[in-house]
Coordinates of C-alpha atoms in Angstrom, one line a residue:
Chain A
M758 CA -233.2 81.8 -84.7
K759 CA -230.7 83.7 -82.6
I760 CA -227.9 83.6 -85.1
T761 CA -228.3 85.0 -88.6
Q762 CA -226.5 84.0 -91.7
E763 CA -224.9 87.5 -91.9
Q764 CA -223.4 87.0 -88.4
V765 CA -221.8 83.8 -89.5
E766 CA -220.4 85.4 -92.6
H767 CA -219.1 88.3 -90.5
V768 CA -217.3 86.1 -88.0
A769 CA -216.0 83.9 -90.8
K770 CA -214.6 87.0 -92.5
L771 CA -212.9 88.2 -89.3
A772 CA -211.4 84.7 -88.9
R773 CA -210.3 84.7 -92.6
L774 CA -212.4 81.7 -93.3
A775 CA -213.8 81.1 -96.8
L776 CA -217.1 79.3 -96.3
S777 CA -219.4 77.9 -99.0
Q778 CA -223.1 78.7 -98.9
E779 CA -223.8 75.2 -97.8
E780 CA -221.3 75.5 -94.9
I781 CA -222.8 78.9 -93.9
A782 CA -226.2 77.3 -93.6
T783 CA -224.9 74.4 -91.6
F784 CA -222.9 76.5 -89.2
T785 CA -225.7 79.0 -88.7
G786 CA -227.9 76.1 -87.5
Q787 CA -225.2 74.6 -85.4
M788 CA -224.2 77.9 -83.7
D789 CA -227.8 78.7 -83.1
G790 CA -228.2 75.3 -81.4
I791 CA -225.1 75.9 -79.2
L792 CA -226.4 79.3 -78.1
A793 CA -229.8 78.0 -77.3
Y794 CA -228.2 75.3 -75.1
V795 CA -226.1 77.8 -73.2
E796 CA -229.1 80.1 -73.0
K797 CA -230.3 77.8 -70.3
L798 CA -227.8 79.5 -67.9
N799 CA -229.9 82.7 -68.1
E800 CA -232.5 80.9 -66.0
L801 CA -230.1 81.2 -63.0
D802 CA -229.8 84.4 -61.0
T803 CA -226.1 85.2 -61.2
S804 CA -226.2 88.8 -60.0
G805 CA -223.6 89.2 -57.3
I806 CA -221.3 86.5 -58.6
I807 CA -217.9 87.4 -60.0
P808 CA -217.8 86.4 -63.7
T809 CA -215.5 83.4 -64.1
S810 CA -212.6 84.1 -66.4
H811 CA -210.8 80.9 -65.6
A812 CA -211.8 77.4 -64.8
V813 CA -208.8 76.8 -62.5
P814 CA -208.8 78.7 -59.2
V815 CA -205.2 79.8 -59.4
E816 CA -203.9 83.3 -59.3
N817 CA -200.6 85.2 -59.7
A818 CA -198.2 83.1 -61.6
F819 CA -195.1 85.2 -62.2
R820 CA -191.6 85.0 -63.5
E821 CA -188.8 87.2 -62.4
D822 CA -187.3 89.7 -64.8
E823 CA -184.3 87.6 -65.8
V824 CA -183.1 87.2 -69.3
R825 CA -183.1 83.6 -70.6
P826 CA -181.5 82.5 -73.8
S827 CA -183.5 82.9 -77.0
I828 CA -183.7 80.1 -79.5
G829 CA -181.6 81.8 -82.1
T830 CA -182.5 83.3 -85.4
D831 CA -182.2 80.1 -87.5
N832 CA -184.4 78.2 -85.2
A833 CA -186.9 81.1 -85.1
L834 CA -187.0 81.1 -88.9
A835 CA -186.9 77.3 -89.4
N836 CA -190.6 77.1 -90.1
A837 CA -190.9 80.3 -92.1
P838 CA -192.6 79.7 -95.5
D839 CA -190.4 82.4 -96.8
R840 CA -187.2 84.0 -95.4
V841 CA -185.1 86.8 -96.6
E842 CA -181.9 87.4 -94.6
D843 CA -183.0 87.3 -91.0
F844 CA -186.6 88.3 -91.7
F845 CA -189.8 86.4 -92.2
R846 CA -190.9 87.5 -95.6
V847 CA -194.7 88.3 -96.0
P848 CA -196.8 89.7 -98.8
K849 CA -196.8 93.5 -98.7
V850 CA -199.4 94.9 -96.4
I851 CA -201.8 97.2 -98.2
E852 CA -201.8 100.8 -96.7
Chain B
M169 CA -220.6 128.6 -86.2
K170 CA -217.8 128.2 -83.6
F171 CA -216.5 124.8 -82.9
Q172 CA -215.1 123.2 -79.8
P173 CA -212.5 120.5 -80.2
V174 CA -212.7 117.4 -77.9
I175 CA -209.5 115.3 -77.6
G176 CA -208.7 112.1 -75.7
L177 CA -205.2 110.5 -75.8
E178 CA -204.0 106.9 -75.7
V179 CA -200.4 106.7 -74.8
H180 CA -198.3 103.6 -75.2
V181 CA -195.4 103.5 -72.7
Q182 CA -192.7 100.9 -73.3
L183 CA -191.4 99.6 -70.0
L184 CA -187.8 99.4 -69.1
T185 CA -187.7 95.8 -68.2
N186 CA -184.8 93.4 -69.0
T187 CA -187.1 90.8 -70.5
K188 CA -190.4 90.6 -72.4
I189 CA -193.8 90.6 -70.6
F190 CA -194.5 86.9 -71.1
C191 CA -191.1 85.3 -71.8
G192 CA -187.5 85.6 -70.8
C193 CA -186.3 87.0 -74.2
S194 CA -184.2 90.2 -73.9
T195 CA -185.8 93.5 -74.8
K196 CA -182.5 95.2 -75.7
F197 CA -182.9 97.6 -78.6
G198 CA -181.0 97.2 -81.8
A199 CA -180.3 93.4 -81.9
S200 CA -180.3 91.7 -85.3
P201 CA -183.7 90.7 -86.6
N202 CA -185.5 87.8 -84.9
S203 CA -182.5 87.0 -82.7
Q204 CA -184.5 87.8 -79.5
T205 CA -187.3 85.4 -79.9
C206 CA -188.6 82.1 -78.5
P207 CA -191.7 79.9 -78.9
V208 CA -193.8 82.2 -76.7
C209 CA -193.2 85.5 -78.5
L210 CA -193.1 83.7 -81.9
G211 CA -196.6 82.4 -81.1
M212 CA -195.8 78.7 -81.5
P213 CA -198.6 76.4 -80.8
G214 CA -198.6 75.1 -77.2
A215 CA -196.1 77.7 -75.9
L216 CA -197.5 79.3 -72.7
P217 CA -197.0 82.9 -71.5
V218 CA -195.9 83.6 -67.9
L219 CA -196.2 87.2 -66.6
N220 CA -193.1 89.2 -65.7
R221 CA -193.5 90.4 -62.1
K222 CA -191.6 93.6 -62.9
V223 CA -194.3 94.7 -65.4
V224 CA -196.9 94.5 -62.7
E225 CA -194.7 96.6 -60.3
Y226 CA -194.2 99.2 -63.0
A227 CA -197.9 99.4 -63.7
I228 CA -198.7 99.9 -60.1
L229 CA -196.0 102.6 -59.9
A230 CA -197.5 104.4 -62.9
G231 CA -201.0 104.1 -61.5
L232 CA -200.0 105.5 -58.1
A233 CA -198.1 108.4 -59.7
T234 CA -201.2 109.3 -61.8
N235 CA -203.6 109.1 -58.9
C236 CA -205.3 105.9 -60.1
A237 CA -206.9 103.2 -58.0
I238 CA -205.1 99.9 -58.3
A239 CA -207.6 97.1 -59.1
P240 CA -207.4 94.3 -56.5
R241 CA -208.1 91.8 -59.3
S242 CA -207.4 92.2 -63.0
V243 CA -207.5 89.9 -65.9
F244 CA -205.7 89.6 -69.2
A245 CA -207.7 89.4 -72.4
R246 CA -207.1 88.5 -76.0
K247 CA -207.6 91.1 -78.6
N248 CA -208.2 89.3 -81.9
Y249 CA -207.1 90.6 -85.3
F250 CA -204.8 89.6 -88.1
Y251 CA -201.7 91.5 -89.1
P252 CA -198.3 90.1 -90.1
D253 CA -196.5 91.6 -87.1
L254 CA -198.8 89.7 -84.7
P255 CA -197.8 86.1 -84.8
K256 CA -200.5 84.6 -82.5
G257 CA -203.4 86.3 -84.3
Y258 CA -204.2 88.1 -81.1
Q259 CA -202.6 90.6 -78.8
I260 CA -202.6 89.8 -75.1
S261 CA -204.0 93.0 -73.4
Q262 CA -206.4 93.8 -70.7
F263 CA -210.0 94.8 -71.4
E264 CA -212.8 94.7 -68.9
L265 CA -210.5 94.5 -65.8
P266 CA -207.4 96.7 -66.3
I267 CA -204.9 97.1 -63.5
C268 CA -205.3 100.9 -62.9
I269 CA -208.5 102.9 -63.0
G270 CA -209.8 106.4 -62.5
G271 CA -206.7 108.7 -62.1
H272 CA -205.9 112.2 -63.2
L273 CA -203.1 114.7 -64.0
D274 CA -203.2 118.4 -63.5
I275 CA -201.7 120.4 -66.3
E276 CA -200.6 124.1 -66.2
G277 CA -200.8 126.6 -68.9
E278 CA -202.5 129.8 -70.1
W279 CA -205.7 128.1 -69.0
G280 CA -204.5 128.0 -65.4
T281 CA -204.5 124.6 -63.8
K282 CA -206.7 122.0 -65.4
R283 CA -207.4 118.4 -64.4
I284 CA -207.4 115.8 -67.1
G285 CA -209.0 112.5 -66.2
I286 CA -207.2 109.2 -66.7
T287 CA -209.8 106.5 -67.5
R288 CA -207.5 103.5 -67.1
I289 CA -204.0 102.1 -67.5
H290 CA -203.6 98.5 -68.7
M291 CA -200.7 96.2 -69.5
E292 CA -200.2 94.6 -72.9
E293 CA -197.7 93.2 -75.3
D294 CA -196.2 95.0 -78.2
A295 CA -196.4 93.6 -81.8
G296 CA -193.4 92.9 -84.0
K297 CA -192.0 95.3 -86.6
L298 CA -192.6 95.3 -90.3
V299 CA -189.7 96.4 -92.5
H300 CA -190.5 97.8 -95.9
S301 CA -187.0 98.7 -97.0
D302 CA -185.4 97.5 -100.2
I303 CA -183.5 94.5 -98.7
P304 CA -182.2 92.5 -101.6
G305 CA -184.5 89.6 -102.3
M306 CA -187.5 91.2 -100.5
G307 CA -189.0 92.1 -103.8
S308 CA -192.6 93.3 -103.3
G309 CA -192.8 91.7 -99.9
S310 CA -192.3 93.0 -96.4
G311 CA -189.9 91.7 -93.7
V312 CA -191.1 90.8 -90.2
D313 CA -188.9 91.2 -87.2
L314 CA -190.3 89.8 -84.0
N315 CA -187.7 91.0 -81.5
R316 CA -190.2 93.7 -80.4
A317 CA -193.1 91.2 -80.2
C318 CA -194.1 90.7 -76.6
T319 CA -192.3 93.8 -75.3
P320 CA -194.2 95.1 -72.2
L321 CA -196.3 98.2 -72.7
L322 CA -198.6 100.3 -70.6
E323 CA -201.5 101.9 -72.4
V324 CA -202.6 105.1 -70.6
V325 CA -206.1 106.2 -71.7
S326 CA -207.2 109.7 -70.9
E327 CA -210.8 110.9 -70.6
P328 CA -211.9 113.2 -73.5
D329 CA -211.2 116.2 -71.2
I330 CA -208.6 117.9 -73.5
R331 CA -209.8 120.9 -75.5
S332 CA -206.9 122.0 -77.6
A333 CA -203.6 120.9 -79.1
D334 CA -201.7 122.8 -76.5
E335 CA -203.5 121.1 -73.7
A336 CA -202.8 117.8 -75.3
V337 CA -199.1 118.6 -75.5
A338 CA -199.0 119.8 -71.8
Y339 CA -200.7 116.5 -70.7
L340 CA -198.3 114.4 -72.8
K341 CA -195.2 116.2 -71.4
K342 CA -196.4 115.8 -67.9
L343 CA -197.1 112.0 -68.4
H344 CA -193.7 111.7 -70.1
Q345 CA -191.9 113.4 -67.3
I346 CA -193.6 111.1 -64.7
V347 CA -192.8 107.8 -66.4
V348 CA -189.2 108.9 -67.0
Y349 CA -188.9 110.0 -63.3
L350 CA -190.3 106.7 -62.2
G351 CA -187.6 105.0 -64.2
I352 CA -190.1 102.7 -65.9
C353 CA -189.6 104.1 -69.4
D354 CA -186.7 105.7 -71.3
G355 CA -189.0 108.2 -72.8
N356 CA -187.4 108.0 -76.2
M357 CA -190.1 109.0 -78.6
E358 CA -188.1 108.6 -81.8
E359 CA -187.5 104.9 -81.0
G360 CA -191.1 104.5 -80.1
S361 CA -190.7 104.1 -76.3
F362 CA -193.4 106.7 -75.7
R363 CA -196.0 107.0 -78.5
C364 CA -199.4 108.6 -78.8
D365 CA -202.7 108.1 -80.6
A366 CA -205.1 111.0 -80.5
N367 CA -208.9 110.8 -80.7
V368 CA -210.1 114.1 -82.1
S369 CA -213.6 115.3 -82.7
V370 CA -215.3 118.7 -82.9
M371 CA -218.7 119.9 -81.8
P372 CA -220.5 123.3 -81.9
V373 CA -219.6 125.4 -78.9
G374 CA -222.3 124.8 -76.3
A375 CA -223.3 121.4 -77.6
D376 CA -223.5 118.6 -75.1
K377 CA -223.0 115.7 -77.4
F378 CA -219.5 115.0 -78.8
G379 CA -219.0 114.8 -82.5
T380 CA -217.8 111.7 -84.4
R381 CA -214.1 111.2 -83.7
A382 CA -211.1 110.2 -85.8
E383 CA -208.2 108.4 -84.3
I384 CA -204.8 109.7 -85.4
K385 CA -201.9 107.3 -85.3
N386 CA -198.2 107.6 -85.7
V387 CA -197.4 110.8 -83.9
N388 CA -193.9 110.4 -82.4
S389 CA -192.9 113.8 -81.1
F390 CA -194.5 116.6 -79.1
K391 CA -194.3 118.9 -82.1
F392 CA -196.0 116.4 -84.3
V393 CA -198.8 115.9 -81.8
K394 CA -199.5 119.6 -81.9
Q395 CA -199.3 119.7 -85.7
A396 CA -201.5 116.6 -86.2
I397 CA -204.2 117.7 -83.8
E398 CA -204.3 121.2 -85.2
Y399 CA -204.5 119.9 -88.7
E400 CA -207.3 117.4 -87.8
I401 CA -209.4 120.0 -86.0
E402 CA -209.1 122.3 -89.0
R403 CA -210.0 119.4 -91.4
Q404 CA -213.1 118.4 -89.5
I405 CA -214.4 122.0 -89.1
E406 CA -213.9 122.6 -92.8
L407 CA -215.6 119.3 -93.7
I408 CA -218.7 120.2 -91.5
E409 CA -218.9 123.7 -92.8
D410 CA -218.9 122.4 -96.3
G411 CA -221.9 120.3 -95.5
G412 CA -219.9 117.1 -95.0
K413 CA -219.8 114.6 -92.2
V414 CA -216.9 113.3 -90.1
V415 CA -216.6 109.5 -90.3
Q416 CA -215.2 107.4 -87.5
E417 CA -211.9 106.1 -88.9
T418 CA -208.2 105.7 -88.3
R419 CA -206.0 108.3 -89.8
L420 CA -202.3 108.4 -90.2
F421 CA -200.2 111.5 -89.6
N422 CA -197.6 112.3 -92.2
P423 CA -194.8 114.3 -90.6
D424 CA -193.5 115.5 -94.0
S425 CA -196.7 117.1 -95.1
G426 CA -198.1 117.8 -91.6
A427 CA -201.4 116.3 -92.8
T428 CA -203.4 113.3 -91.7
R429 CA -204.9 110.8 -94.2
S430 CA -207.4 108.0 -93.9
M431 CA -206.2 104.4 -93.5
R432 CA -209.0 102.6 -95.3
G433 CA -209.9 99.1 -94.6
K434 CA -209.3 99.3 -90.8
E435 CA -213.0 99.7 -90.1
E436 CA -214.2 96.2 -90.0
A437 CA -211.1 95.1 -88.1
H438 CA -212.4 97.1 -85.1
D439 CA -214.4 94.1 -84.1
Y440 CA -211.8 92.6 -81.8
R441 CA -213.9 89.9 -80.0
Y442 CA -212.1 90.3 -76.7
F443 CA -212.2 87.4 -74.2
P444 CA -210.3 86.5 -71.1
D445 CA -207.0 84.7 -72.0
P446 CA -207.2 81.2 -70.6
D447 CA -203.4 80.9 -70.7
L448 CA -203.0 83.6 -68.0
V449 CA -204.4 83.4 -64.5
P450 CA -206.1 86.4 -62.9
L451 CA -203.8 88.9 -61.3
V452 CA -204.6 89.6 -57.6
I453 CA -202.8 92.6 -56.0
S454 CA -202.9 92.8 -52.2
T455 CA -202.9 96.1 -50.4
D456 CA -199.5 95.0 -48.9
W457 CA -198.1 94.9 -52.4
V458 CA -199.5 98.3 -53.3
E459 CA -198.1 99.8 -50.1
E460 CA -194.7 98.2 -50.8
V461 CA -194.6 99.9 -54.2
Q462 CA -195.9 103.1 -52.8
G463 CA -192.9 103.1 -50.5
S464 CA -190.6 102.9 -53.5
L465 CA -192.3 105.8 -55.3
P466 CA -189.8 108.6 -55.8
E467 CA -190.8 112.2 -55.1
L468 CA -192.5 113.4 -58.3
P469 CA -191.6 116.6 -60.2
E470 CA -194.8 118.3 -59.1
A471 CA -194.0 117.8 -55.4
K472 CA -190.3 118.7 -55.9
F473 CA -191.3 121.9 -57.7
K474 CA -193.4 122.9 -54.7
R475 CA -190.8 121.9 -52.1
Y476 CA -188.0 123.8 -53.9
Q477 CA -190.0 127.0 -53.6
E478 CA -191.5 126.5 -50.2
E479 CA -188.7 124.9 -48.3
L480 CA -185.6 126.0 -50.2
G481 CA -186.9 129.4 -51.2
L482 CA -186.1 129.1 -54.9
P483 CA -188.0 131.2 -57.5
A484 CA -190.5 129.3 -59.6
Y485 CA -188.3 129.5 -62.6
D486 CA -185.4 127.8 -60.9
A487 CA -187.6 125.1 -59.4
E488 CA -189.1 124.3 -62.8
V489 CA -185.7 124.1 -64.6
L490 CA -184.2 121.9 -61.9
T491 CA -187.1 119.5 -61.6
A492 CA -187.5 119.0 -65.3
D493 CA -184.9 116.2 -65.2
R494 CA -184.7 113.7 -62.3
Q495 CA -180.9 113.4 -62.4
L496 CA -180.5 117.1 -62.5
A497 CA -182.8 117.5 -59.5
E498 CA -180.9 114.8 -57.7
Y499 CA -177.6 116.4 -58.4
F500 CA -178.9 119.7 -57.1
E501 CA -180.3 118.1 -54.0
A502 CA -177.0 116.3 -53.3
C503 CA -175.3 119.8 -53.3
V504 CA -177.8 121.1 -50.8
T505 CA -177.4 118.0 -48.6
A506 CA -173.6 118.5 -48.8
G507 CA -174.1 122.0 -47.4
S508 CA -174.5 124.3 -50.4
P509 CA -176.8 127.3 -50.1
A510 CA -179.8 126.4 -52.3
K511 CA -179.9 129.5 -54.4
A512 CA -176.1 129.5 -55.1
A513 CA -176.2 125.8 -56.0
A514 CA -179.2 126.4 -58.3
N515 CA -177.4 129.2 -60.1
W516 CA -174.3 127.0 -60.7
V517 CA -176.3 123.9 -61.7
M518 CA -178.4 125.9 -64.2
G519 CA -175.5 128.1 -65.3
E520 CA -171.9 126.8 -65.5
I521 CA -172.7 123.1 -65.1
T522 CA -175.5 123.0 -67.7
R523 CA -173.4 125.1 -70.0
K524 CA -170.4 122.7 -69.8
L525 CA -172.6 119.6 -70.1
N526 CA -174.2 121.0 -73.2
E527 CA -170.8 121.9 -74.7
E528 CA -169.5 118.4 -74.2
G529 CA -172.8 116.7 -74.9
K530 CA -172.7 115.0 -71.5
A531 CA -175.5 113.9 -69.2
I532 CA -175.5 115.2 -65.6
A533 CA -174.6 111.6 -64.5
A534 CA -171.3 112.1 -66.2
C535 CA -170.5 115.4 -64.6
P536 CA -166.9 115.4 -63.5
V537 CA -167.5 118.0 -60.7
T538 CA -169.3 116.1 -58.0
P539 CA -171.9 117.8 -55.7
Q540 CA -169.2 117.7 -52.9
L541 CA -166.7 119.5 -55.0
L542 CA -169.2 122.1 -56.1
T543 CA -170.2 122.6 -52.5
A544 CA -166.5 123.1 -51.6
L545 CA -166.2 125.7 -54.3
L546 CA -169.3 127.6 -53.1
A547 CA -167.9 127.6 -49.6
L548 CA -164.7 129.3 -50.9
I549 CA -166.8 132.0 -52.4
E550 CA -168.9 132.4 -49.3
K551 CA -165.8 132.8 -47.1
G552 CA -164.4 135.4 -49.5
T553 CA -161.3 133.3 -50.3
I554 CA -162.1 133.7 -54.0
S555 CA -164.4 136.0 -56.0
G556 CA -167.3 134.7 -58.0
K557 CA -165.3 135.5 -61.1
I558 CA -162.2 133.6 -60.1
A559 CA -164.5 130.8 -59.1
K560 CA -165.4 130.2 -62.7
T561 CA -161.7 129.8 -63.5
V562 CA -161.4 127.3 -60.6
F563 CA -164.5 125.5 -61.8
D564 CA -163.1 125.0 -65.3
E565 CA -160.0 123.6 -63.7
M566 CA -162.1 121.3 -61.5
W567 CA -164.0 120.1 -64.5
A568 CA -160.8 119.2 -66.4
T569 CA -158.9 117.7 -63.5
G570 CA -161.4 116.7 -60.8
K571 CA -159.2 118.3 -58.2
E572 CA -160.3 119.9 -54.9
P573 CA -161.1 123.6 -55.4
A574 CA -158.9 124.6 -52.5
A575 CA -155.9 122.8 -54.0
I576 CA -156.5 124.6 -57.3
V577 CA -156.7 128.0 -55.6
E578 CA -153.4 127.4 -53.8
E579 CA -151.6 125.9 -56.8
K580 CA -152.5 128.8 -59.1
G581 CA -152.3 131.5 -56.4
L582 CA -155.9 132.6 -57.0
V583 CA -156.7 133.7 -53.4
Q584 CA -158.8 136.8 -53.4
V585 CA -157.0 140.0 -52.2
S586 CA -159.1 141.7 -49.5
D587 CA -156.2 143.4 -47.9
T588 CA -157.0 147.1 -48.0
G589 CA -153.4 148.2 -48.1
E590 CA -152.6 146.2 -51.2
I591 CA -155.8 147.3 -53.0
E592 CA -155.2 150.9 -52.0
K593 CA -151.8 150.8 -53.6
I594 CA -153.2 149.6 -56.9
I595 CA -155.9 152.2 -56.8
D596 CA -153.4 154.9 -56.2
E597 CA -151.3 153.8 -59.2
I598 CA -154.3 153.6 -61.5
M599 CA -155.6 157.0 -60.5
A600 CA -152.2 158.6 -61.0
A601 CA -151.9 157.1 -64.4
N602 CA -155.4 158.3 -65.4
M603 CA -155.8 161.8 -64.0
G604 CA -157.9 162.8 -67.0
Q605 CA -160.6 160.3 -66.1
V606 CA -160.3 161.2 -62.4
E607 CA -161.2 164.8 -63.4
E608 CA -164.1 163.6 -65.5
F609 CA -165.5 161.7 -62.6
R610 CA -165.2 164.5 -60.3
G611 CA -166.8 166.7 -62.9
G612 CA -169.9 164.5 -62.6
K613 CA -169.4 161.9 -65.3
E614 CA -170.1 158.9 -63.1
K615 CA -169.9 156.5 -65.9
V616 CA -166.1 156.4 -65.8
F617 CA -166.4 154.6 -62.4
G618 CA -166.8 151.3 -64.3
F619 CA -163.5 152.1 -66.2
F620 CA -161.7 152.3 -62.9
V621 CA -163.1 149.1 -61.5
G622 CA -162.1 147.3 -64.6
Q623 CA -158.5 148.7 -64.4
V624 CA -158.1 147.8 -60.8
M625 CA -159.4 144.3 -61.3
R626 CA -157.1 143.8 -64.3
A627 CA -154.1 145.1 -62.4
S628 CA -154.9 142.6 -59.6
K629 CA -155.4 139.8 -62.2
G630 CA -159.0 139.5 -61.0
K631 CA -158.0 138.6 -57.5
A632 CA -159.0 141.8 -55.8
N633 CA -162.2 141.6 -53.7
P634 CA -164.7 143.5 -55.9
A635 CA -166.7 144.7 -52.9
V636 CA -163.6 146.2 -51.3
V637 CA -162.5 147.7 -54.6
N638 CA -165.9 149.4 -55.1
E639 CA -166.0 150.9 -51.7
M640 CA -162.5 152.1 -51.6
L641 CA -162.5 153.4 -55.2
L642 CA -165.6 155.5 -54.6
K643 CA -164.1 157.0 -51.5
K644 CA -160.8 157.8 -53.2
L645 CA -162.3 159.2 -56.4
K646 CA -164.6 161.5 -54.5
G647 CA -161.5 162.7 -52.8

């Protein structure tokens, strides 16, 4: 086993996912299987090859620094679960 | 035991672009909440970021000005964490392949000249703003304003080469001056355009392994940086001396108490799981592009400081004052180009002009006396048409009216009197009216000489040529 149950719990916590014990066991097995599959790539000698960060061989897509209209406050807030004046309202952040 | 502080700084520089880094929303400060947003900066599903070319140009400028190498290929990465001011759940930043690497700045101080390494400069987007004020209806919640989300930032990361709070401030001031000179940042620390996190640790003097560091956030002035670092050094030393251990953590500086305090709960969040952002293609910067930007690099304060001394013959003090601000330096240089003698122009720019600007709370760009007018005034002094003293009167008039100095001199009859006959007549009258003082002078009390100079100048309404007055007065008094 490459992946431990603790690692799955840690990643779930970082992703704010509440998993049941059963799910943790399932995902541990599945993630381990995925890693084992990808592990096969290690059989290749990739030294001297630039790591691929993108699947498409395109580079340098720019826009010019010109202002375009924003969508407006009401549109921006249309999907907000909670709105006060022109703000999104969120639970107080603990600090 | 004696301890040695070790400090590294991370500076966030907000770039002066018109639009955000990945969308066309305006970056103008002070707009009403959430009015400058769009699907990209709101983090709507399916919205795609497109890189602002200007941000890349500014990053190259910053890199060149801080002696960095510009990476021929760099990549944007996602930094994953949850916070209400971060709509996408990740910040687009750069991680393994930043745009600038391996630079340095030289800082001057009581330590002489010291080189502080710059590890890297990378581009990233800012987060939104949380508002905790008592807006009616907010109750126990917080407000989120996403106008600032996606605003372009450069993060400049120094090597842990800094050894004291004073060195940290010197480094920051230098970096601040450079980005403002480059015109890529407004440098406003209070509004957060230039903000600093400090990594501080201490180790026993002579040790070769750094101690555990704490990261201090929220220091938004040079004064607070000094205070926060000094407090933190003291805290860590006391902790160790009392048998405790410094823990790696994020601490918040409180400007009211001057203390730092732990921000608990941030520890686990440090696992950011960076990976290349598939929405943004790699950035490839050709040597042609770097050369083009290099060509637009203005002369930096350090180079100006040297040139003012070596080529213009100014004292170090003048060179430092004049180069502190780019606009001031450019005004001064325009005077020299227009024909002003460098030292005279320096004196006027640092003296009268700065005084008037401060009085009226104006920036040099709004100075009503143009470099051409100041140069004309200096020429009148040089030719002996007016005295330095009268020149100040003329200057005030120029400031108020924007008129040519020669016109003012003529209009007000301020031409300096160098005619020896006229001055002699005044001296004779003054001496005749003050025979007592004449006797005193001749009796060896040379201090009364000043009295006579004053009387003659006053009688001539300040127009007598002081050099001629001095010479003639001395001759006459000595009899």
